[in-house]
Every structure is written in C-alpha cells, then in structure tokens.
C-alpha cells in the first residue's frame, strides 16, 4: 500500500460452535459497519473506488488454517482486498457447552480485526 488513508478496528466473538470464520466475520463487520467514508473516492487515484486497496489483518487465536479468506474478502464491497492472518485473539471458556449450538467444547473464540484502507 503506497498511501494509507485510514484504519478501522473491530472485535468478533463466536460464543458457540468454535468457528473461526464466524468470529472473523464479526470482527470485520464490527470494524467497518459504523463508518462512512464520503471523501475517500476523491482521495483515490483517478477518483475510482476500484483503485482502493484494503488489507484486513486478523488476530486469530487458533484454527487459522480453517479461515475462508474468500468469504472475508467478500465482506469488503470495493477495492483490491487482501487478508493477513496473525497470531492473536483469545480462546476462553464460554462457561457452558450447548450441543444444540453445535459446540465441540465450552470454548469461545475471540478475533481482532484491523482494516487498513488506502491505495
């Protein structure tokens, strides 16, 4: 990325089911869903949203090999999107095992996201 315009952060939790994709999706949505970028198009080369570069960094506590990067990329509506998996996040007890919630154990997965936007 030649020029960073802004950075958004978010956290996502999967309380049941131990699905790293669900926690990651929630982290990215948390980072981007309450933001509006009315001037970003004017700051991009040729004022074209397709020239935007978006780097999604995910702090993943475990099961990173199960992350579906293409699903994460589809959460970002514009630009050239990349996904970077980093060690991070947290695994801790949810305090309860619920078989009807597809739990494998009583753990919850917490993922942190950083969404960098620029060109």
Tab-separated table of N, CA, C and O in Angstrom:
chain	number	residue	atom	x	y	z
A	1	UNK	N	0.851	-1.166	0.000
A	1	UNK	CA	0.000	0.000	0.000
A	1	UNK	C	0.902	1.236	0.000
A	1	UNK	O	1.721	1.396	0.889
A	2	UNK	N	0.718	2.063	-0.996
A	2	UNK	CA	1.534	3.268	-1.149
A	2	UNK	C	1.138	4.363	-0.159
A	2	UNK	O	1.980	5.017	0.443
A	3	UNK	N	-0.172	4.565	0.007
A	3	UNK	CA	-0.674	5.618	0.894
A	3	UNK	C	-1.819	5.083	1.749
A	3	UNK	O	-2.843	4.664	1.225
A	4	UNK	N	-1.630	5.107	3.066
A	4	UNK	CA	-2.673	4.690	3.993
A	4	UNK	C	-3.600	5.880	4.229
A	4	UNK	O	-3.135	6.988	4.506
A	5	UNK	N	-4.908	5.651	4.107
A	5	UNK	CA	-5.883	6.717	4.342
A	5	UNK	C	-6.510	6.622	5.731
A	5	UNK	O	-6.690	7.628	6.396
A	6	UNK	N	-6.870	5.428	6.146
A	6	UNK	CA	-7.387	5.259	7.498
A	6	UNK	C	-7.348	3.794	7.906
A	6	UNK	O	-7.159	2.907	7.077
A	7	UNK	N	-7.539	3.587	9.208
A	7	UNK	CA	-7.522	2.251	9.805
A	7	UNK	C	-8.758	2.116	10.694
A	7	UNK	O	-9.081	3.030	11.451
A	8	UNK	N	-9.423	0.993	10.569
A	8	UNK	CA	-10.582	0.682	11.399
A	8	UNK	C	-10.261	-0.584	12.197
A	8	UNK	O	-9.569	-1.474	11.694
A	9	UNK	N	-10.793	-0.694	13.419
A	9	UNK	CA	-10.552	-1.882	14.240
A	9	UNK	C	-11.876	-2.462	14.714
A	9	UNK	O	-12.875	-1.752	14.848
A	10	UNK	N	-11.861	-3.765	14.951
A	10	UNK	CA	-13.059	-4.431	15.438
A	10	UNK	C	-12.739	-5.726	16.151
A	10	UNK	O	-11.631	-6.263	16.040
A	11	UNK	N	-13.720	-6.227	16.866
A	11	UNK	CA	-13.606	-7.482	17.605
A	11	UNK	C	-14.814	-8.344	17.288
A	11	UNK	O	-15.936	-7.838	17.202
A	12	UNK	N	-14.574	-9.632	17.109
A	12	UNK	CA	-15.653	-10.574	16.852
A	12	UNK	C	-15.533	-11.798	17.727
A	12	UNK	O	-14.422	-12.271	17.997
A	13	UNK	N	-16.664	-12.299	18.177
A	13	UNK	CA	-16.687	-13.449	19.083
A	13	UNK	C	-17.633	-14.511	18.535
A	13	UNK	O	-18.733	-14.198	18.081
A	14	UNK	N	-17.191	-15.760	18.569
A	14	UNK	CA	-18.090	-16.888	18.333
A	14	UNK	C	-18.228	-17.599	19.669
A	14	UNK	O	-17.297	-18.267	20.123
A	15	UNK	N	-19.373	-17.397	20.325
A	15	UNK	CA	-19.602	-17.969	21.658
A	15	UNK	C	-19.807	-19.469	21.631
A	15	UNK	O	-19.452	-20.166	22.576
A	16	UNK	N	-20.406	-19.961	20.549
A	16	UNK	CA	-20.708	-21.392	20.451
A	16	UNK	C	-20.396	-21.876	19.045
A	16	UNK	O	-20.610	-21.174	18.073
A	17	UNK	N	-19.877	-23.065	18.962
A	17	UNK	CA	-19.587	-23.673	17.672
A	17	UNK	C	-18.115	-23.653	17.313
A	17	UNK	O	-17.687	-24.337	16.397
A	18	UNK	N	-17.337	-22.814	18.002
A	18	UNK	CA	-15.889	-22.753	17.796
A	18	UNK	C	-15.549	-22.588	16.312
A	18	UNK	O	-14.728	-23.300	15.750
A	19	UNK	N	-16.168	-21.592	15.678
A	19	UNK	CA	-15.981	-21.342	14.245
A	19	UNK	C	-15.159	-20.070	14.053
A	19	UNK	O	-15.657	-18.964	14.280
A	20	UNK	N	-13.928	-20.228	13.632
A	20	UNK	CA	-13.031	-19.085	13.446
A	20	UNK	C	-13.538	-18.168	12.341
A	20	UNK	O	-13.302	-16.962	12.375
A	21	UNK	N	-14.256	-18.706	11.380
A	21	UNK	CA	-14.829	-17.880	10.312
A	21	UNK	C	-15.912	-16.951	10.851
A	21	UNK	O	-15.986	-15.788	10.459
A	22	UNK	N	-16.742	-17.451	11.725
A	22	UNK	CA	-17.809	-16.625	12.294
A	22	UNK	C	-17.221	-15.501	13.147
A	22	UNK	O	-17.632	-14.342	13.036
A	23	UNK	N	-16.253	-15.818	13.988
A	23	UNK	CA	-15.618	-14.788	14.816
A	23	UNK	C	-14.891	-13.760	13.951
A	23	UNK	O	-14.959	-12.552	14.217
A	24	UNK	N	-14.224	-14.202	12.895
A	24	UNK	CA	-13.509	-13.291	11.991
A	24	UNK	C	-14.477	-12.389	11.239
A	24	UNK	O	-14.244	-11.186	11.096
A	25	UNK	N	-15.558	-12.967	10.742
A	25	UNK	CA	-16.571	-12.178	10.033
A	25	UNK	C	-17.131	-11.094	10.948
A	25	UNK	O	-17.258	-9.929	10.552
A	26	UNK	N	-17.432	-11.444	12.165
A	26	UNK	CA	-17.975	-10.475	13.118
A	26	UNK	C	-16.966	-9.376	13.432
A	26	UNK	O	-17.345	-8.216	13.612
A	27	UNK	N	-15.691	-9.723	13.491
A	27	UNK	CA	-14.651	-8.714	13.761
A	27	UNK	C	-14.554	-7.712	12.625
A	27	UNK	O	-14.447	-6.498	12.850
A	28	UNK	N	-14.603	-8.200	11.389
A	28	UNK	CA	-14.523	-7.307	10.223
A	28	UNK	C	-15.769	-6.431	10.156
A	28	UNK	O	-15.673	-5.213	9.940
A	29	UNK	N	-16.925	-7.011	10.355
A	29	UNK	CA	-18.163	-6.228	10.329
A	29	UNK	C	-18.140	-5.171	11.432
A	29	UNK	O	-18.539	-4.024	11.218
A	30	UNK	N	-17.645	-5.534	12.614
A	30	UNK	CA	-17.529	-4.573	13.706
A	30	UNK	C	-16.626	-3.402	13.305
A	30	UNK	O	-16.902	-2.250	13.635
A	31	UNK	N	-15.562	-3.709	12.571
A	31	UNK	CA	-14.620	-2.667	12.153
A	31	UNK	C	-15.216	-1.720	11.119
A	31	UNK	O	-14.931	-0.519	11.150
A	32	UNK	N	-16.031	-2.235	10.222
A	32	UNK	CA	-16.458	-1.398	9.081
A	32	UNK	C	-17.904	-0.932	9.135
A	32	UNK	O	-18.274	0.005	8.433
A	33	UNK	N	-18.749	-1.520	9.951
A	33	UNK	CA	-20.190	-1.293	9.781
A	33	UNK	C	-20.692	0.052	10.297
A	33	UNK	O	-21.783	0.469	9.936
A	34	UNK	N	-19.946	0.759	11.097
A	34	UNK	CA	-20.449	2.040	11.582
A	34	UNK	C	-19.635	3.216	11.036
A	34	UNK	O	-19.540	4.263	11.657
A	35	UNK	N	-19.033	3.018	9.868
A	35	UNK	CA	-18.209	4.055	9.260
A	35	UNK	C	-18.772	4.477	7.911
A	35	UNK	O	-19.281	3.668	7.165
A	36	UNK	N	-18.618	5.753	7.628
A	36	UNK	CA	-18.923	6.285	6.309
A	36	UNK	C	-17.677	7.020	5.843
A	36	UNK	O	-17.028	7.699	6.633
A	37	UNK	N	-17.324	6.867	4.585
A	37	UNK	CA	-16.101	7.471	4.054
A	37	UNK	C	-16.441	8.364	2.863
A	37	UNK	O	-16.083	8.070	1.734
A	38	UNK	N	-17.155	9.468	3.083
A	38	UNK	CA	-17.618	10.267	1.952
A	38	UNK	C	-16.499	10.873	1.110
A	38	UNK	O	-16.701	11.112	-0.075
A	39	UNK	N	-15.329	11.103	1.647
A	39	UNK	CA	-14.251	11.718	0.875
A	39	UNK	C	-13.236	10.752	0.312
A	39	UNK	O	-12.311	11.160	-0.385
A	40	UNK	N	-13.401	9.461	0.577
A	40	UNK	CA	-12.369	8.510	0.161
A	40	UNK	C	-12.233	8.435	-1.357
A	40	UNK	O	-11.125	8.326	-1.875
A	41	UNK	N	-13.330	8.499	-2.069
A	41	UNK	CA	-13.252	8.391	-3.527
A	41	UNK	C	-12.399	9.517	-4.107
A	41	UNK	O	-11.608	9.303	-5.024
A	42	UNK	N	-12.533	10.716	-3.566
A	42	UNK	CA	-11.743	11.849	-4.049
A	42	UNK	C	-10.261	11.697	-3.751
A	42	UNK	O	-9.428	12.295	-4.431
A	43	UNK	N	-9.914	10.909	-2.732
A	43	UNK	CA	-8.520	10.724	-2.350
A	43	UNK	C	-7.827	9.611	-3.137
A	43	UNK	O	-6.604	9.502	-3.103
A	44	UNK	N	-8.591	8.809	-3.864
A	44	UNK	CA	-8.034	7.664	-4.589
A	44	UNK	C	-7.537	8.071	-5.973
A	44	UNK	O	-8.052	9.022	-6.569
A	45	UNK	N	-6.551	7.347	-6.497
A	45	UNK	CA	-6.107	7.603	-7.871
A	45	UNK	C	-7.285	7.522	-8.843
A	45	UNK	O	-8.117	6.610	-8.746
A	46	UNK	N	-7.376	8.477	-9.735
A	46	UNK	CA	-8.451	8.576	-10.727
A	46	UNK	C	-9.835	8.658	-10.089
A	46	UNK	O	-10.840	8.425	-10.753
A	47	UNK	N	-9.889	8.938	-8.799
A	47	UNK	CA	-11.149	9.016	-8.045
A	47	UNK	C	-12.019	7.791	-8.298
A	47	UNK	O	-13.240	7.885	-8.459
A	48	UNK	N	-11.385	6.611	-8.290
A	48	UNK	CA	-12.040	5.355	-8.628
A	48	UNK	C	-11.962	4.403	-7.426
A	48	UNK	O	-10.857	4.058	-6.977
A	49	UNK	N	-13.116	3.975	-6.925
A	49	UNK	CA	-13.144	3.054	-5.785
A	49	UNK	C	-12.432	1.746	-6.078
A	49	UNK	O	-11.969	1.059	-5.158
A	50	UNK	N	-12.338	1.376	-7.336
A	50	UNK	CA	-11.631	0.150	-7.692
A	50	UNK	C	-10.125	0.274	-7.478
A	50	UNK	O	-9.415	-0.728	-7.458
A	51	UNK	N	-9.619	1.493	-7.310
A	51	UNK	CA	-8.190	1.703	-7.039
A	51	UNK	C	-7.869	1.662	-5.551
A	51	UNK	O	-6.718	1.806	-5.167
A	52	UNK	N	-8.882	1.454	-4.738
A	52	UNK	CA	-8.683	1.346	-3.292
A	52	UNK	C	-8.055	-0.005	-2.967
A	52	UNK	O	-8.396	-1.032	-3.559
A	53	UNK	N	-7.124	0.006	-2.036
A	53	UNK	CA	-6.549	-1.234	-1.510
A	53	UNK	C	-7.007	-1.367	-0.064
A	53	UNK	O	-6.973	-0.401	0.694
A	54	UNK	N	-7.430	-2.565	0.282
A	54	UNK	CA	-7.908	-2.844	1.628
A	54	UNK	C	-7.151	-4.064	2.139
A	54	UNK	O	-7.182	-5.123	1.511
A	55	UNK	N	-6.462	-3.890	3.261
A	55	UNK	CA	-5.764	-5.006	3.883
A	55	UNK	C	-6.459	-5.323	5.196
A	55	UNK	O	-6.564	-4.458	6.075
A	56	UNK	N	-6.961	-6.541	5.313
A	56	UNK	CA	-7.634	-6.996	6.521
A	56	UNK	C	-6.645	-7.856	7.301
A	56	UNK	O	-6.208	-8.900	6.815
A	57	UNK	N	-6.299	-7.397	8.503
A	57	UNK	CA	-5.439	-8.167	9.395
A	57	UNK	C	-6.316	-8.782	10.469
A	57	UNK	O	-7.110	-8.082	11.107
A	58	UNK	N	-6.171	-10.084	10.667
A	58	UNK	CA	-6.970	-10.793	11.662
A	58	UNK	C	-6.057	-11.438	12.692
A	58	UNK	O	-5.191	-12.249	12.342
A	59	UNK	N	-6.250	-11.084	13.947
A	59	UNK	CA	-5.566	-11.740	15.058
A	59	UNK	C	-6.385	-12.945	15.466
A	59	UNK	O	-7.453	-12.811	16.066
A	60	UNK	N	-5.906	-14.125	15.099
A	60	UNK	CA	-6.669	-15.368	15.231
A	60	UNK	C	-6.007	-16.251	16.295
A	60	UNK	O	-4.820	-16.559	16.199
A	61	UNK	N	-6.786	-16.719	17.283
A	61	UNK	CA	-6.196	-17.491	18.369
A	61	UNK	C	-5.915	-18.953	18.051
A	61	UNK	O	-5.003	-19.543	18.619
A	62	UNK	N	-6.686	-19.533	17.147
A	62	UNK	CA	-6.467	-20.940	16.750
A	62	UNK	C	-7.318	-21.261	15.533
A	62	UNK	O	-8.170	-20.491	15.146
A	63	UNK	N	-7.033	-22.390	14.921
A	63	UNK	CA	-7.775	-22.865	13.746
A	63	UNK	C	-7.666	-21.924	12.551
A	63	UNK	O	-8.548	-21.886	11.700
A	64	UNK	N	-6.572	-21.159	12.470
A	64	UNK	CA	-6.370	-20.247	11.356
A	64	UNK	C	-6.365	-20.945	10.012
A	64	UNK	O	-6.727	-20.346	8.998
A	65	UNK	N	-5.985	-22.213	10.000
A	65	UNK	CA	-5.982	-22.979	8.744
A	65	UNK	C	-7.405	-23.235	8.229
A	65	UNK	O	-7.592	-23.609	7.085
A	66	UNK	N	-8.416	-22.985	9.080
A	66	UNK	CA	-9.815	-23.159	8.661
A	66	UNK	C	-10.436	-21.858	8.164
A	66	UNK	O	-11.595	-21.844	7.758
A	67	UNK	N	-9.677	-20.770	8.202
A	67	UNK	CA	-10.224	-19.486	7.771
A	67	UNK	C	-10.484	-19.493	6.269
A	67	UNK	O	-9.612	-19.838	5.479
A	68	UNK	N	-11.680	-19.095	5.882
A	68	UNK	CA	-12.056	-18.971	4.476
A	68	UNK	C	-11.808	-17.520	4.063
A	68	UNK	O	-12.675	-16.658	4.225
A	69	UNK	N	-10.627	-17.248	3.535
A	69	UNK	CA	-10.232	-15.886	3.189
A	69	UNK	C	-11.136	-15.267	2.135
A	69	UNK	O	-11.386	-14.057	2.158
A	70	UNK	N	-11.651	-16.061	1.225
A	70	UNK	CA	-12.541	-15.529	0.191
A	70	UNK	C	-13.837	-14.990	0.795
A	70	UNK	O	-14.352	-13.965	0.338
A	71	UNK	N	-14.363	-15.657	1.814
A	71	UNK	CA	-15.570	-15.156	2.482
A	71	UNK	C	-15.289	-13.836	3.189
A	71	UNK	O	-16.123	-12.938	3.190
A	72	UNK	N	-14.115	-13.724	3.767
A	72	UNK	CA	-13.733	-12.483	4.447
A	72	UNK	C	-13.594	-11.366	3.419
A	72	UNK	O	-14.083	-10.246	3.629
A	73	UNK	N	-12.963	-11.639	2.290
A	73	UNK	CA	-12.791	-10.630	1.249
A	73	UNK	C	-14.133	-10.100	0.744
A	73	UNK	O	-14.266	-8.918	0.450
A	74	UNK	N	-15.125	-10.960	0.663
A	74	UNK	CA	-16.445	-10.553	0.158
A	74	UNK	C	-17.168	-9.588	1.094
A	74	UNK	O	-18.137	-8.946	0.694
A	75	UNK	N	-16.698	-9.462	2.326
A	75	UNK	CA	-17.301	-8.514	3.267
A	75	UNK	C	-16.958	-7.073	2.919
A	75	UNK	O	-17.637	-6.149	3.365
A	76	UNK	N	-15.908	-6.879	2.132
A	76	UNK	CA	-15.451	-5.552	1.741
A	76	UNK	C	-16.007	-5.262	0.347
A	76	UNK	O	-15.668	-5.962	-0.614
A	77	UNK	N	-16.847	-4.235	0.188
A	77	UNK	CA	-17.551	-4.049	-1.082
A	77	UNK	C	-16.726	-3.476	-2.228
A	77	UNK	O	-17.120	-3.626	-3.385
A	78	UNK	N	-15.606	-2.816	-1.946
A	78	UNK	CA	-14.837	-2.161	-3.013
A	78	UNK	C	-13.354	-2.426	-2.848
A	78	UNK	O	-12.870	-2.717	-1.765
A	79	UNK	N	-12.652	-2.301	-3.973
A	79	UNK	CA	-11.201	-2.317	-3.943
A	79	UNK	C	-10.576	-3.693	-4.058
A	79	UNK	O	-11.250	-4.720	-4.168
A	80	UNK	N	-9.253	-3.672	-4.003
A	80	UNK	CA	-8.430	-4.874	-4.033
A	80	UNK	C	-8.187	-5.277	-2.582
A	80	UNK	O	-7.507	-4.559	-1.847
A	81	UNK	N	-8.755	-6.408	-2.167
A	81	UNK	CA	-8.749	-6.809	-0.763
A	81	UNK	C	-7.757	-7.945	-0.538
A	81	UNK	O	-7.744	-8.922	-1.281
A	82	UNK	N	-6.966	-7.795	0.513
A	82	UNK	CA	-6.078	-8.880	0.947
A	82	UNK	C	-6.388	-9.206	2.402
A	82	UNK	O	-6.892	-8.366	3.149
A	83	UNK	N	-6.089	-10.438	2.794
A	83	UNK	CA	-6.323	-10.895	4.159
A	83	UNK	C	-5.002	-11.405	4.718
A	83	UNK	O	-4.311	-12.200	4.074
A	84	UNK	N	-4.686	-10.948	5.908
A	84	UNK	CA	-3.452	-11.347	6.581
A	84	UNK	C	-3.812	-11.988	7.922
A	84	UNK	O	-4.489	-11.371	8.748
A	85	UNK	N	-3.389	-13.232	8.129
A	85	UNK	CA	-3.644	-13.934	9.379
A	85	UNK	C	-2.456	-13.742	10.308
A	85	UNK	O	-1.318	-13.991	9.919
A	86	UNK	N	-2.744	-13.326	11.529
A	86	UNK	CA	-1.710	-13.117	12.531
A	86	UNK	C	-2.066	-13.893	13.797
A	86	UNK	O	-3.247	-14.128	14.066
A	87	UNK	N	-1.059	-14.258	14.568
A	87	UNK	CA	-1.333	-14.852	15.874
A	87	UNK	C	-1.930	-13.772	16.759
A	87	UNK	O	-1.460	-12.633	16.787
A	88	UNK	N	-2.995	-14.099	17.449
A	88	UNK	CA	-3.624	-13.121	18.330
A	88	UNK	C	-4.972	-13.604	18.792
A	88	UNK	O	-5.280	-14.785	18.732
A	89	UNK	N	-5.780	-12.664	19.240
A	89	UNK	CA	-7.099	-13.020	19.722
A	89	UNK	C	-7.038	-13.748	21.050
A	89	UNK	O	-6.053	-13.659	21.781
A	90	UNK	N	-8.082	-14.479	21.335
A	90	UNK	CA	-8.188	-15.153	22.623
A	90	UNK	C	-9.137	-16.332	22.512
A	90	UNK	O	-10.152	-16.260	21.805
A	91	UNK	N	-8.802	-17.395	23.205
A	91	UNK	CA	-9.714	-18.523	23.403
A	91	UNK	C	-9.931	-18.618	24.905
A	91	UNK	O	-8.974	-18.637	25.673
A	92	UNK	N	-11.198	-18.630	25.294
A	92	UNK	CA	-11.521	-18.753	26.713
A	92	UNK	C	-12.834	-19.515	26.856
A	92	UNK	O	-13.526	-19.750	25.866
A	93	UNK	N	-13.164	-19.880	28.058
A	93	UNK	CA	-14.399	-20.627	28.266
A	93	UNK	C	-15.622	-19.739	28.096
A	93	UNK	O	-15.603	-18.571	28.469
A	94	UNK	N	-16.647	-20.303	27.508
A	94	UNK	CA	-17.939	-19.617	27.436
A	94	UNK	C	-18.748	-19.924	28.695
A	94	UNK	O	-19.797	-19.333	28.911
A	95	UNK	N	-18.274	-20.877	29.459
A	95	UNK	CA	-18.947	-21.245	30.692
A	95	UNK	C	-20.017	-22.313	30.537
A	95	UNK	O	-20.584	-22.769	31.523
A	96	UNK	N	-20.263	-22.709	29.259
A	96	UNK	CA	-21.321	-23.684	29.039
A	96	UNK	C	-21.086	-24.424	27.721
A	96	UNK	O	-20.585	-23.849	26.758
A	97	UNK	N	-21.437	-25.671	27.688
A	97	UNK	CA	-21.405	-26.492	26.479
A	97	UNK	C	-22.847	-26.719	26.046
A	97	UNK	O	-23.667	-27.210	26.819
A	98	UNK	N	-23.154	-26.327	24.802
A	98	UNK	CA	-24.520	-26.494	24.272
A	98	UNK	C	-24.460	-27.298	22.982
A	98	UNK	O	-24.068	-26.782	21.936
A	99	UNK	N	-24.855	-28.544	23.048
A	99	UNK	CA	-24.793	-29.401	21.861
A	99	UNK	C	-25.724	-28.901	20.758
A	99	UNK	O	-25.412	-29.032	19.577
A	100	UNK	N	-26.868	-28.286	21.107
A	100	UNK	CA	-27.790	-27.800	20.093
A	100	UNK	C	-27.242	-26.564	19.362
A	100	UNK	O	-27.778	-26.165	18.337
A	101	UNK	N	-26.159	-25.972	19.873
A	101	UNK	CA	-25.484	-24.852	19.222
A	101	UNK	C	-24.235	-25.322	18.466
A	101	UNK	O	-23.387	-24.524	18.102
A	102	UNK	N	-24.137	-26.630	18.268
A	102	UNK	CA	-23.024	-27.259	17.557
A	102	UNK	C	-21.689	-27.068	18.263
A	102	UNK	O	-20.622	-27.030	17.637
A	103	UNK	N	-21.723	-26.913	19.588
A	103	UNK	CA	-20.486	-26.814	20.358
A	103	UNK	C	-19.686	-28.106	20.271
A	103	UNK	O	-20.252	-29.204	20.306
A	104	UNK	N	-18.386	-27.944	20.148
A	104	UNK	CA	-17.458	-29.069	20.225
A	104	UNK	C	-16.901	-29.168	21.643
A	104	UNK	O	-16.383	-30.189	22.054
A	105	UNK	N	-16.952	-28.036	22.360
A	105	UNK	CA	-16.466	-27.923	23.730
A	105	UNK	C	-17.085	-26.653	24.315
A	105	UNK	O	-18.005	-26.093	23.737
A	106	UNK	N	-16.557	-26.177	25.435
A	106	UNK	CA	-17.139	-24.987	26.067
A	106	UNK	C	-16.351	-23.709	25.762
A	106	UNK	O	-16.485	-22.714	26.473
A	107	UNK	N	-15.580	-23.701	24.689
A	107	UNK	CA	-14.735	-22.547	24.385
A	107	UNK	C	-15.424	-21.538	23.479
A	107	UNK	O	-16.281	-21.889	22.675
A	108	UNK	N	-15.016	-20.279	23.623
A	108	UNK	CA	-15.402	-19.241	22.673
A	108	UNK	C	-14.142	-18.688	22.043
A	108	UNK	O	-13.083	-18.658	22.668
A	109	UNK	N	-14.256	-18.277	20.772
A	109	UNK	CA	-13.141	-17.723	20.015
A	109	UNK	C	-13.339	-16.224	19.862
A	109	UNK	O	-14.424	-15.775	19.456
A	110	UNK	N	-12.299	-15.464	20.158
A	110	UNK	CA	-12.327	-14.014	20.026
A	110	UNK	C	-11.255	-13.613	19.019
A	110	UNK	O	-10.088	-13.979	19.167
A	111	UNK	N	-11.659	-12.877	17.987
A	111	UNK	CA	-10.759	-12.445	16.912
A	111	UNK	C	-10.736	-10.923	16.885
A	111	UNK	O	-11.774	-10.276	17.048
A	112	UNK	N	-9.562	-10.358	16.681
A	112	UNK	CA	-9.405	-8.916	16.484
A	112	UNK	C	-9.130	-8.644	15.018
A	112	UNK	O	-8.407	-9.398	14.370
A	113	UNK	N	-9.722	-7.564	14.505
A	113	UNK	CA	-9.527	-7.182	13.109
A	113	UNK	C	-8.987	-5.758	13.022
A	113	UNK	O	-9.380	-4.885	13.795
A	114	UNK	N	-8.090	-5.562	12.071
A	114	UNK	CA	-7.638	-4.243	11.666
A	114	UNK	C	-7.887	-4.168	10.163
A	114	UNK	O	-7.433	-5.031	9.416
A	115	UNK	N	-8.617	-3.154	9.732
A	115	UNK	CA	-8.918	-2.967	8.311
A	115	UNK	C	-8.222	-1.686	7.872
A	115	UNK	O	-8.584	-0.591	8.310
A	116	UNK	N	-7.209	-1.862	7.033
A	116	UNK	CA	-6.429	-0.723	6.533
A	116	UNK	C	-6.928	-0.370	5.145
A	116	UNK	O	-7.086	-1.253	4.310
A	117	UNK	N	-7.148	0.915	4.913
A	117	UNK	CA	-7.663	1.364	3.623
A	117	UNK	C	-6.736	2.436	3.060
A	117	UNK	O	-6.313	3.340	3.775
A	118	UNK	N	-6.407	2.291	1.805
A	118	UNK	CA	-5.544	3.248	1.137
A	118	UNK	C	-5.483	2.953	-0.346
A	118	UNK	O	-6.412	2.450	-0.942
A	119	UNK	N	-4.321	3.239	-0.926
A	119	UNK	CA	-4.110	2.925	-2.342
A	119	UNK	C	-2.639	2.684	-2.597
A	119	UNK	O	-1.799	2.882	-1.773
